[in-house]
XYZ file of C-alpha atoms in Angstrom:
181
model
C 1.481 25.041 14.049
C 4.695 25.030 12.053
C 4.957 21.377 12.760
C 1.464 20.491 11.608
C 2.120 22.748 7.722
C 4.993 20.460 7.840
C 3.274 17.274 8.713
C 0.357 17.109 7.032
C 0.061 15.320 4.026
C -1.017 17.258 0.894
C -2.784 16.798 -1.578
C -1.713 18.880 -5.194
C -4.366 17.956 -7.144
C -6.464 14.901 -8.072
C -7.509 14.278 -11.778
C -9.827 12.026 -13.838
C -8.774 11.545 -17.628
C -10.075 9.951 -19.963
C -8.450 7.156 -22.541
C -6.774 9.900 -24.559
C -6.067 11.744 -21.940
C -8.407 14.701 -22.218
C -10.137 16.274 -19.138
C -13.130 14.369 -16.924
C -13.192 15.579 -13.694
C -10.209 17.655 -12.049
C -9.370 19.371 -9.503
C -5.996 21.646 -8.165
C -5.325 22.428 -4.474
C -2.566 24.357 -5.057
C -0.710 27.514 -7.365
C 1.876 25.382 -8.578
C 0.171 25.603 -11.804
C -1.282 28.783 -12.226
C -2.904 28.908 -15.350
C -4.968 26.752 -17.627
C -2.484 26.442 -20.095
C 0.245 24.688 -17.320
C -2.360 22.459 -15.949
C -3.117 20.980 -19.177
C 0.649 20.606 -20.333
C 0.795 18.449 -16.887
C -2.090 16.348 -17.385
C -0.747 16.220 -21.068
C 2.632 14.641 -19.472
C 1.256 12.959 -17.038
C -0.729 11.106 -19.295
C 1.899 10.261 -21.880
C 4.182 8.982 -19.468
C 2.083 6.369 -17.801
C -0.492 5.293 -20.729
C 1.301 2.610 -21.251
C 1.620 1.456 -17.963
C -0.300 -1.474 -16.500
C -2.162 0.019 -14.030
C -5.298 -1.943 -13.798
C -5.120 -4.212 -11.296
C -3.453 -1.938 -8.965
C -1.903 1.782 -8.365
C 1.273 2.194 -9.897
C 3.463 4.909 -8.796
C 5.716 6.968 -10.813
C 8.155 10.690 -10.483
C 7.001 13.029 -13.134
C 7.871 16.636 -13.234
C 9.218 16.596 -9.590
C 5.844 14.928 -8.252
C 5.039 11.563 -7.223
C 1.943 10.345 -8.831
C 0.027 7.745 -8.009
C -2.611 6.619 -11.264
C -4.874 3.540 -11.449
C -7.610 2.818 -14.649
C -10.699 1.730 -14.708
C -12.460 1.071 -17.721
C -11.601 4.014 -20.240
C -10.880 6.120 -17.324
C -7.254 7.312 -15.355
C -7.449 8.234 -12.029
C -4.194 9.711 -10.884
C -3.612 11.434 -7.142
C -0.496 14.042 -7.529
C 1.680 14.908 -4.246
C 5.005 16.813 -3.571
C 8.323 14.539 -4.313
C 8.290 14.239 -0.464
C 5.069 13.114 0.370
C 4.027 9.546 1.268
C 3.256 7.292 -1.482
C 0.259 4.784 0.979
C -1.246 8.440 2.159
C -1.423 9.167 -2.187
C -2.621 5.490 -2.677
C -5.219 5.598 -0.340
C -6.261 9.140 -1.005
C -6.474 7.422 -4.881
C -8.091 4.282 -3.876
C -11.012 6.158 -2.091
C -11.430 8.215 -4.797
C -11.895 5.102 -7.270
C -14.141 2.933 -4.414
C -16.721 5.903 -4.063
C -16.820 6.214 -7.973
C -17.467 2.806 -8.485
C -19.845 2.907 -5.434
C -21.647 6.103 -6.625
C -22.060 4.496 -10.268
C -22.771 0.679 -9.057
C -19.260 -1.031 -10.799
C -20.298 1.281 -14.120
C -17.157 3.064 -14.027
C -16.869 4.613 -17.882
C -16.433 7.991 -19.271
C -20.224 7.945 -20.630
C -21.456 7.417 -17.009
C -19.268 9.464 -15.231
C -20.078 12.716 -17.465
C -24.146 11.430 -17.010
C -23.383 12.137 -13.219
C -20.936 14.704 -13.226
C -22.239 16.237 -10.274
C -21.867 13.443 -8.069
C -18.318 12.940 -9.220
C -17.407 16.461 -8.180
C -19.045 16.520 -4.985
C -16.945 13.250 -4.521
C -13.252 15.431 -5.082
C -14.872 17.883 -2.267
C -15.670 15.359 0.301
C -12.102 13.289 0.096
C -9.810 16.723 -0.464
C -10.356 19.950 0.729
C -7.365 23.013 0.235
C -5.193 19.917 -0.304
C -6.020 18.507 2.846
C -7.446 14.900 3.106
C -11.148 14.734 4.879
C -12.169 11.785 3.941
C -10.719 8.409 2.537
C -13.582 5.514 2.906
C -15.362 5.001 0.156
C -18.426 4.274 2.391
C -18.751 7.367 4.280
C -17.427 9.418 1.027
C -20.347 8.048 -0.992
C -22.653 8.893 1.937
C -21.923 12.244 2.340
C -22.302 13.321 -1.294
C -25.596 11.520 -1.191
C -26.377 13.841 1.418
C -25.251 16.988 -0.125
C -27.016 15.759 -3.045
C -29.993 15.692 -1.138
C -29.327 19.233 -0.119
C -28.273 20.678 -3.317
C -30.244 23.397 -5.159
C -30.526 20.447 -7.619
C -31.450 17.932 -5.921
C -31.285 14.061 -6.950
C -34.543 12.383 -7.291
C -35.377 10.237 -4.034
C -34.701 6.959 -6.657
C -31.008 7.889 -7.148
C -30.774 8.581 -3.508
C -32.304 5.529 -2.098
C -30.171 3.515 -5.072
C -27.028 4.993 -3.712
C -27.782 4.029 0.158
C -28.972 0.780 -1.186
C -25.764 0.083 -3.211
C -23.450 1.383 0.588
C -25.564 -1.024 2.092
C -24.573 -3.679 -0.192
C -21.050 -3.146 -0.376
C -20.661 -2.640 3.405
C -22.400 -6.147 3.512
C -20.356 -7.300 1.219
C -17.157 -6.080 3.061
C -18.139 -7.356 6.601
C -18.487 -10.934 4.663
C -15.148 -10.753 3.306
């Protein structure tokens, strides 16, 4: 058991800024910062450090307060997957890449700050499916996107049947698209 605490990749936290690096979507798996106030001075810091960075075309990864981040952006939006200094930078990148795929899957390719705050919900139930206690569940975009459409379905507020079918229509289409590659 000892082994597996020590084994097990772990997630810190996994945030969603946007272009001036306010608050989108975030959320902490562990104490390391245990107020409000110290986990907006590290999103702060994070953010000023890479901004400036080219990380469009691919995850960039970067040492910042003694954690390895891993950040990509889309649109007017930074994603950014945070891990201990000794974790493994391809477990962060795919944790981070999964997280971006079911976005963009979730909003069909209309990853932007507007859209992302119209479905809010969808987003969050997204961080729950791929991280849970800062352990990873879930990294395919695919089945990520599929299981929030079913807890959506569930949910006390549910998504109309439209948004549903649109969102197994748009899987369908992209797991098409990927068995054609």
């Amino acid at each position: 058991s000892r082994y597996m605490e020590l084994s097990c990749p772990l997630i810190k936290n996994i945030l969603l800024l946007d272009s001036e690096g306010k608050r989108v979507a975030v959320k902490y798996h562990c104490d390391d910062w245990p107020n409000l106030t110290s986990k907006l001075a590290f999103e702060k810091s994070v953010f000023t450090k890479t901004q400036r960075t080219n990380a469009r075309t691919e995850a960039e990864i970067g040492m910042f307060d003694g954690y390895i981040v891993v950040y990509k952006f889309i649109s007017d939006l930074h994603f950014y997957v945070t891990g201990g200094d000794d974790e493994n930078e391809l477990i962060l990148a795919t944790v981070l890449q999964g997280f971006c795929d079911a976005v963009s899957l979730l909003l069909r390719n209309n990853v932007e700050k507007k859209t992302v705050l119209e479905n809010l919900d969808l987003v969050l139930l997204c961080l729950d499916e791929i991280v849970d206690g800062g352990i990873i569940l879930e990294t395919e975009a695919n089945v990520i996107t599929g299981k929030v459409a079913m807890r959506g379905a569930d949910a006390d507020v549910p998504l109309s049947e439209q948004t549903l079918s649109q969102a197994l229509a748009t899987a369908r289409e992209h797991l098409t698209r990927s068995l054609l590659k």
